[in-house]
Short mmCIF file of C-alpha atoms and ligand atoms in Angstrom, two decimals:
data_model
loop_
_atom_site.label_atom_id
_atom_site.label_comp_id
_atom_site.label_asym_id
_atom_site.label_seq_id
_atom_site.Cartn_x
_atom_site.Cartn_y
_atom_site.Cartn_z
CA UNK A 1 6.15 0.14 -6.20
CA UNK A 2 2.49 -0.73 -5.93
CA UNK A 3 1.39 1.94 -3.46
CA UNK A 4 1.95 5.67 -3.94
CA UNK A 5 2.44 6.76 -0.35
CA UNK A 6 2.32 10.44 -1.27
CA UNK A 7 -1.08 9.96 -2.90
CA UNK A 8 -2.31 7.97 0.14
CA UNK A 9 -1.61 10.95 2.40
CA UNK A 10 -2.62 13.45 -0.29
CA UNK A 11 0.63 15.40 -0.15
CA UNK A 12 3.08 16.54 -2.83
CA UNK A 13 6.34 14.65 -3.32
CA UNK A 14 8.30 17.58 -1.92
CA UNK A 15 6.05 17.96 1.13
CA UNK A 16 7.84 18.97 4.36
CA UNK A 17 7.85 16.73 7.46
CA UNK A 18 5.39 19.15 9.00
CA UNK A 19 2.93 18.90 6.09
CA UNK A 20 3.19 15.11 6.17
CA UNK A 21 2.48 15.03 9.90
CA UNK A 22 -0.51 17.36 9.54
CA UNK A 23 -1.98 15.32 6.68
CA UNK A 24 -1.52 12.11 8.67
CA UNK A 25 -3.16 13.53 11.80
CA UNK A 26 -6.15 14.80 9.87
CA UNK A 27 -6.67 11.40 8.18
CA UNK A 28 -6.00 9.46 11.40
CA UNK A 29 -8.77 11.36 13.17
CA UNK A 30 -11.15 10.82 10.31
CA UNK A 31 -10.42 7.13 9.74
CA UNK A 32 -9.59 5.81 13.19
CA UNK A 33 -11.35 2.42 13.77
CA UNK A 34 -12.95 3.75 17.01
CA UNK A 35 -14.56 6.54 15.05
CA UNK A 36 -15.28 4.68 11.85
CA UNK A 37 -15.41 0.85 12.19
CA UNK A 38 -16.38 0.15 8.55
CA UNK A 39 -13.92 -2.51 7.17
CA UNK A 40 -13.12 -0.47 4.05
CA UNK A 41 -12.18 2.48 6.21
CA UNK A 42 -9.98 0.25 8.34
CA UNK A 43 -8.14 -0.93 5.23
CA UNK A 44 -7.52 2.69 4.33
CA UNK A 45 -6.44 3.36 7.92
CA UNK A 46 -3.74 0.69 7.57
CA UNK A 47 -2.62 2.31 4.31
CA UNK A 48 -2.18 5.76 5.79
CA UNK A 49 -0.23 4.22 8.67
CA UNK A 50 2.15 2.47 6.30
CA UNK A 51 2.51 5.67 4.24
CA UNK A 52 3.21 7.72 7.37
CA UNK A 53 5.70 5.22 8.70
CA UNK A 54 7.73 5.57 5.52
CA UNK A 55 7.36 9.28 4.77
CA UNK A 56 7.89 10.50 8.34
CA UNK A 57 11.26 8.75 8.57
CA UNK A 58 13.84 10.59 6.42
CA UNK A 59 15.83 7.40 5.84
CA UNK A 60 12.85 5.29 4.79
CA UNK A 61 11.51 8.14 2.69
CA UNK A 62 14.79 8.32 0.85
CA UNK A 63 14.80 4.55 0.23
CA UNK A 64 11.22 4.85 -1.07
CA UNK A 65 12.03 7.85 -3.30
CA UNK A 66 14.86 5.83 -4.82
CA UNK A 67 12.40 3.09 -5.75
CA UNK A 68 13.07 0.69 -2.86
CA UNK A 69 10.57 -0.84 -0.46
CA UNK A 70 11.49 0.34 3.02
CA UNK A 71 8.76 -1.81 4.64
CA UNK A 72 10.08 -5.10 3.34
CA UNK A 73 12.37 -6.91 5.77
CA UNK A 74 15.21 -7.01 3.23
CA UNK A 75 14.89 -3.37 2.13
CA UNK A 76 17.80 -0.98 2.60
CA UNK A 77 17.58 0.68 5.97
CA UNK A 78 16.55 -2.69 7.38
CA UNK A 79 14.15 -1.26 9.92
CA UNK A 80 12.11 -4.45 10.28
CA UNK A 81 8.76 -5.64 9.00
CA UNK A 82 5.28 -4.27 9.28
CA UNK A 83 4.63 -5.65 12.75
CA UNK A 84 7.22 -3.35 14.22
CA UNK A 85 5.95 -0.54 12.04
CA UNK A 86 2.40 -0.96 13.34
CA UNK A 87 3.66 -0.31 16.87
CA UNK A 88 5.38 2.82 15.71
CA UNK A 89 2.15 3.90 14.01
CA UNK A 90 0.18 3.35 17.19
CA UNK A 91 2.15 5.80 19.29
CA UNK A 92 1.81 8.34 16.53
CA UNK A 93 -1.93 7.82 16.47
CA UNK A 94 -1.93 8.55 20.19
CA UNK A 95 0.01 11.67 19.28
CA UNK A 96 -2.65 12.56 16.78
CA UNK A 97 -5.33 12.42 19.48
CA UNK A 98 -3.59 13.63 22.56
CA UNK A 99 -0.56 15.57 21.42
CA UNK A 100 3.01 14.49 21.92
CA UNK A 101 4.05 11.84 24.41
CA UNK A 102 0.87 9.75 24.53
CA UNK A 103 1.05 6.02 24.07
CA UNK A 104 4.30 5.53 25.93
CA UNK A 105 4.26 3.61 29.20
CA UNK A 106 6.93 3.52 31.86
CA UNK A 107 10.28 5.25 31.90
CA UNK A 108 12.07 5.52 28.58
CA UNK A 109 15.47 4.01 28.28
CA UNK A 110 18.55 6.23 28.29
CA UNK A 111 19.91 3.87 25.69
CA UNK A 112 18.85 4.61 22.13
CA UNK A 113 20.04 3.55 18.71
CA UNK A 114 22.53 5.93 17.12
CA UNK A 115 21.83 7.95 14.01
CA UNK A 116 22.73 6.84 10.54
CA UNK A 117 25.49 8.86 8.92
CA UNK A 118 26.32 9.53 5.30
CA UNK A 119 29.56 10.36 3.55
CA UNK A 120 30.15 11.10 -0.15
CA UNK A 121 33.18 9.90 -2.04
CA UNK A 122 34.43 10.70 -5.54
CA UNK A 123 35.58 7.88 -7.78
CA UNK A 124 36.80 7.67 -11.37
CA UNK A 125 35.03 5.95 -14.24
CA UNK A 126 37.59 3.13 -14.29
CA UNK A 127 36.94 2.47 -10.60
CA UNK A 128 33.19 2.38 -11.20
CA UNK A 129 33.70 0.00 -14.12
CA UNK A 130 35.77 -2.58 -12.28
CA UNK A 131 35.25 -1.88 -8.55
CA UNK A 132 37.82 -0.71 -6.02
CA UNK A 133 38.52 -0.26 -2.32
CA UNK A 134 38.83 3.15 -0.66
CA UNK A 135 40.02 4.31 2.73
CA UNK A 136 37.67 6.92 4.12
CA UNK A 137 37.89 9.12 7.19
CA UNK A 138 34.72 9.22 9.26
CA UNK A 139 34.06 11.55 12.13
CA UNK A 140 31.28 10.12 14.29
CA UNK A 141 30.23 9.64 17.88
CA UNK A 142 31.82 6.64 19.60
CA UNK A 143 31.32 5.19 23.06
CA UNK A 144 32.88 7.26 25.90
CA UNK A 145 35.50 5.12 27.60
CA UNK A 146 35.51 7.17 30.81
CA UNK A 147 31.94 6.22 31.76
CA UNK A 148 31.62 3.19 29.48
CA UNK A 149 28.69 4.90 27.75
CA UNK A 150 26.57 5.23 30.86
CA UNK A 151 26.95 8.99 31.31
CA UNK A 152 27.68 8.99 35.06
CA UNK A 153 31.05 10.19 36.39
CA UNK A 154 33.31 7.32 37.47
CA UNK A 155 32.41 6.18 41.00
CA UNK A 156 28.85 7.58 40.77
CA UNK A 157 25.67 6.13 39.29
CA UNK A 158 22.21 7.18 38.12
CA UNK A 159 19.56 7.48 40.85
CA UNK A 160 15.81 6.96 40.85
CA UNK A 161 13.95 10.22 40.18
CA UNK A 162 12.05 11.35 43.30
CA UNK A 163 9.46 13.39 41.37
CA UNK A 164 7.98 10.48 39.39
CA UNK A 165 9.38 7.71 41.64
CA UNK A 166 11.10 6.14 38.64
CA UNK A 167 7.98 5.91 36.47
CA UNK A 168 9.27 8.53 34.07
CA UNK A 169 5.82 10.02 33.58
CA UNK A 170 3.21 12.03 35.39
CA UNK A 171 -0.46 11.16 34.80
CA UNK A 172 -3.44 13.46 34.60
CA UNK A 173 -7.08 13.30 33.46
CA UNK A 174 -8.01 15.43 30.47
CA UNK A 175 -11.21 15.88 28.46
CA UNK A 176 -11.20 15.11 24.77
CA UNK A 177 -13.94 14.56 22.21
CA UNK A 178 -13.91 10.87 23.19
CA UNK A 179 -14.77 11.78 26.81
CA UNK A 180 -12.51 11.81 29.86
CA UNK A 181 -9.15 10.28 29.11
CA UNK A 182 -6.19 9.55 31.32
CA UNK A 183 -3.10 10.98 29.71
CA UNK A 184 0.43 11.13 30.90
CA UNK A 185 3.37 13.33 30.05
CA UNK A 186 7.08 12.78 30.58
CA UNK A 187 8.38 13.74 34.02
CA UNK A 188 9.96 17.22 33.71
CA UNK A 189 12.66 16.48 36.29
CA UNK A 190 14.12 13.36 34.63
CA UNK A 191 12.83 14.01 31.05
CA UNK A 192 11.02 10.68 31.25
CA UNK A 193 14.07 8.54 32.00
CA UNK A 194 12.92 7.67 35.54
CA UNK A 195 16.46 8.25 36.75
CA UNK A 196 18.67 11.28 37.19
CA UNK A 197 22.44 11.44 36.89
CA UNK A 198 23.64 13.66 39.75
CA UNK A 199 27.26 13.83 38.57
CA UNK A 200 27.58 13.60 34.79
CA UNK A 201 30.72 12.15 33.29
CA UNK A 202 33.21 15.02 32.74
CA UNK A 203 34.49 13.54 29.49
CA UNK A 204 31.16 13.34 27.60
CA UNK A 205 28.98 15.64 29.74
CA UNK A 206 26.66 12.72 30.49
CA UNK A 207 25.90 11.82 26.85
CA UNK A 208 27.87 8.55 26.98
CA UNK A 209 29.51 9.42 23.65
CA UNK A 210 32.46 11.39 22.35
CA UNK A 211 33.38 12.26 18.76
CA UNK A 212 36.29 10.51 17.16
CA UNK A 213 37.89 10.17 13.76
CA UNK A 214 38.32 6.71 12.32
CA UNK A 215 39.60 5.30 9.03
CA UNK A 216 37.42 2.70 7.33
CA UNK A 217 38.22 0.63 4.28
CA UNK A 218 35.21 0.46 1.97
CA UNK A 219 34.83 -2.12 -0.76
CA UNK A 220 33.17 -0.49 -3.76
CA UNK A 221 31.63 -3.05 -6.13
CA UNK A 222 31.91 -2.77 -9.91
CA UNK A 223 28.94 -1.05 -11.54
CA UNK A 224 28.21 1.70 -9.01
CA UNK A 225 27.09 5.06 -10.36
CA UNK A 226 26.59 8.56 -9.06
CA UNK A 227 23.97 8.34 -6.32
CA UNK A 228 24.59 4.66 -5.48
CA UNK A 229 24.70 4.15 -1.71
CA UNK A 230 26.69 1.48 0.06
CA UNK A 231 25.39 0.58 3.50
CA UNK A 232 27.93 -0.22 6.22
CA UNK A 233 25.88 -1.68 9.08
CA UNK A 234 26.83 -0.47 12.55
CA UNK A 235 29.44 2.05 11.32
CA UNK A 236 27.30 5.15 11.99
CA UNK A 237 26.99 7.04 15.25
CA UNK A 238 26.81 5.10 18.48
CA UNK A 239 23.54 5.75 20.33
CA UNK A 240 23.10 7.88 23.47
CA UNK A 241 23.70 5.92 26.67
CA UNK A 242 25.87 3.42 24.82
CA UNK A 243 23.07 2.38 22.46
CA UNK A 244 23.50 0.35 19.28
CA UNK A 245 25.33 2.19 16.50
CA UNK A 246 23.47 3.43 13.41
CA UNK A 247 24.55 2.61 9.89
CA UNK A 248 26.96 4.49 7.67
CA UNK A 249 25.97 5.14 4.06
CA UNK A 250 28.67 5.86 1.52
CA UNK A 251 27.27 7.77 -1.45
CA UNK A 252 29.14 7.53 -4.73
CA UNK A 253 29.88 10.51 -6.93
CA UNK A 254 31.53 9.63 -10.23
CA UNK A 255 33.98 12.08 -11.79
CA UNK A 256 33.33 12.88 -15.47
CA UNK A 257 35.74 11.13 -17.85
CA UNK A 258 37.70 13.01 -20.53
CA UNK A 259 36.77 10.65 -23.34
CA UNK A 260 33.90 8.38 -22.35
CA UNK A 261 30.41 9.55 -21.44
CA UNK A 262 28.42 7.09 -19.37
CA UNK A 263 24.74 6.41 -20.03
CA UNK A 264 23.53 3.63 -17.77
CA UNK A 265 26.15 0.91 -18.16
CA UNK A 266 27.03 1.88 -21.75
CA UNK A 267 29.89 4.19 -22.63
CA UNK A 268 29.87 6.57 -25.56
CA UNK A 269 32.76 8.22 -27.37
CA UNK A 270 33.31 9.98 -30.68
CA UNK A 271 36.13 9.35 -33.18
CA UNK A 272 36.89 11.59 -36.16
CA UNK A 273 37.81 10.07 -39.53
CA UNK A 274 39.10 11.64 -42.75
CA UNK A 275 36.53 11.54 -45.55
CA UNK A 276 38.79 9.27 -47.62
CA UNK A 277 39.08 6.65 -44.83
CA UNK A 278 35.34 6.74 -44.22
CA UNK A 279 34.73 6.20 -47.90
CA UNK A 280 37.34 3.50 -48.51
CA UNK A 281 37.04 1.74 -45.13
CA UNK A 282 39.88 1.10 -42.69
CA UNK A 283 40.80 -0.26 -39.27
CA UNK A 284 41.27 2.25 -36.44
CA UNK A 285 43.08 1.56 -33.14
CA UNK A 286 41.10 2.74 -30.11
CA UNK A 287 41.98 3.01 -26.42
CA UNK A 288 39.28 1.37 -24.29
CA UNK A 289 38.97 0.65 -20.55
CA UNK A 290 40.46 -2.79 -21.32
CA UNK A 291 43.40 -1.50 -23.35
CA UNK A 292 43.73 -1.14 -27.11
CA UNK A 293 41.03 -2.41 -29.45
CA UNK A 294 40.65 -2.19 -33.20
CA UNK A 295 37.46 -0.93 -34.75
CA UNK A 296 36.47 -1.91 -38.24
CA UNK A 297 35.34 1.05 -40.38
CA UNK A 298 33.37 -0.31 -43.33
CA UNK A 299 33.64 1.37 -46.73
CA UNK A 300 31.01 4.09 -47.07
CA UNK A 301 30.70 4.90 -43.34
CA UNK A 302 28.68 8.08 -42.78
CA UNK A 303 29.12 10.82 -40.25
CA UNK A 304 26.85 10.11 -37.26
CA UNK A 305 26.98 6.33 -37.59
CA UNK A 306 27.90 4.39 -34.48
CA UNK A 307 29.78 1.17 -33.95
CA UNK A 308 29.07 -0.83 -30.76
CA UNK A 309 31.86 -2.76 -29.06
CA UNK A 310 29.91 -5.30 -27.04
CA UNK A 311 30.94 -5.92 -23.43
CA UNK A 312 33.43 -3.03 -23.29
CA UNK A 313 31.27 -0.82 -21.04
CA UNK A 314 30.62 -0.76 -17.29
CA UNK A 315 30.04 -3.97 -15.31
CA UNK A 316 26.37 -4.38 -14.36
CA UNK A 317 25.98 -3.85 -10.61
CA UNK A 318 23.56 -6.77 -10.44
CA UNK A 319 23.66 -9.95 -12.50
CA UNK A 320 27.18 -9.61 -13.94
CA UNK A 321 28.04 -8.96 -17.57
CA UNK A 322 28.95 -5.58 -18.99
CA UNK A 323 27.45 -2.78 -21.04
CA UNK A 324 28.74 -1.74 -24.47
CA UNK A 325 31.16 0.87 -25.70
CA UNK A 326 29.48 2.77 -28.50
CA UNK A 327 31.79 4.58 -30.88
CA UNK A 328 30.22 7.45 -32.81
CA UNK A 329 31.88 8.38 -36.08
CA UNK A 330 32.36 11.95 -37.23
CA UNK A 331 33.61 12.31 -40.81
CA UNK A 332 35.89 15.27 -41.48
CA UNK A 333 35.47 17.08 -44.78
CA UNK A 334 38.86 18.01 -46.23
CA UNK A 335 39.48 21.76 -46.42
CA UNK A 336 42.51 23.79 -47.59
CA UNK A 337 43.08 21.76 -50.75
CA UNK A 338 46.25 22.29 -52.72
CA UNK A 339 45.88 22.63 -56.53
CA UNK A 340 46.53 18.93 -57.17
CA UNK A 341 44.02 17.80 -54.50
CA UNK A 342 41.44 20.25 -55.80
CA UNK A 343 41.93 18.88 -59.31
CA UNK A 344 41.39 15.34 -58.01
CA UNK A 345 38.26 16.38 -56.12
CA UNK A 346 36.78 18.04 -59.19
CA UNK A 347 37.53 14.92 -61.23
CA UNK A 348 35.88 12.73 -58.59
CA UNK A 349 32.82 14.99 -58.49
CA UNK A 350 32.56 14.82 -62.27
CA UNK A 351 32.90 11.02 -62.33
CA UNK A 352 30.16 10.74 -59.69
CA UNK A 353 27.89 13.26 -61.40
CA UNK A 354 28.02 15.46 -58.31
CA UNK A 355 29.16 18.74 -59.86
CA UNK A 356 25.81 20.49 -59.33
CA UNK A 357 24.00 18.56 -56.55
CA UNK A 358 20.48 19.61 -55.55
CA UNK A 359 19.82 19.89 -51.82
CA UNK A 360 17.99 16.66 -50.94
CA UNK A 361 16.08 16.19 -47.71
CA UNK A 362 17.51 13.25 -45.78
CA UNK A 363 14.94 10.47 -45.18
CA UNK A 364 13.56 10.17 -41.65
CA UNK A 365 14.84 11.93 -38.55
CA UNK A 366 18.50 12.66 -38.23
CA UNK A 367 20.49 13.12 -35.11
CA UNK A 368 20.18 11.29 -31.84
CA UNK A 369 17.21 9.13 -32.82
CA UNK A 370 18.87 7.57 -35.87
CA UNK A 371 22.08 7.20 -33.92
CA UNK A 372 20.22 5.25 -31.25
CA UNK A 373 18.67 3.11 -33.94
CA UNK A 374 22.11 2.45 -35.36
CA UNK A 375 23.31 1.42 -31.92
CA UNK A 376 20.49 -1.13 -31.64
CA UNK A 377 20.88 -2.50 -35.15
CA UNK A 378 24.66 -2.73 -34.94
CA UNK A 379 25.19 0.41 -37.11
ZN1 LIG B 401 31.48 9.66 29.59
ZN1 LIG B 402 11.11 11.77 37.02
#
């Protein structure tokens, strides 16, 4: 991401909506083109608008925090390009100058887009590796059938508000630091709708929506991980007044696996080997996500070495192909020797000149770093 929106507004990444709004208002006053027409300032003014558009909208902010670009037309959330955003910014600039409810003209529609909804589901590692489908229960607002979403009781209809004569707003002249300005506020009788509903629908109390439980089948692609969100367009809450439905986001939570630990699209596991097998070399059968595989233990394998099985990990979410399964070897030192085994061990130690070894420092770093190196170099 090229622009750091938090830095543009000068707020911390965990700033509250209130802090973001305050920072934006302060900057908007300072940098507004009417106050400060210098082209550089105007460029900065556009920047703070873009930053505010993203950070003031919890959905866009989340997309941005996850590394997406919520202002691009194709970005998740799909809220349109910058042109639309600039309009949004404008009414908020009016807010910054005149307090809430400036900028809007005419009655507002009773129809609004519904809210997005989110639901979390648990899946197993195997399901994440190869993809799956899940039935989920969602409990959201749906259109009220009694009033067909319009909010008026059957046989009645909304009527023009007599206080604002259907304009939805009441105008007045106020003084501001720019001089006398005509401002308007929403009509208190109709809340700015321009119409009143004398007899609300008894089923939905005039909201146009009722809650209902539905079952949806969700296709979960291979390669998802904890935190991955799948967007189901139009499956969120229906809007007030029968407005367009929001989107439903399904957030994945992956259950830990008993054997395999996932890091990115690679899987890691540990196998234990007797010292003799590690020294002499052997073949070991191993259960993988694709069934049984055989791993080749070369003679002289050390504890901590790792053996990658290419393409036996998780499917990449984008671009196809799969990660690796990395098998870490742990060599077991034999204990509880019987007299014959002890005799053999002593003989072996003598033959190898290891009867009185001095403690040698191992070269380089041990542990995770060398194991990672092994993984890259193919052990
Ligand atoms: Zn209704
Ligand atoms: Zn009114």
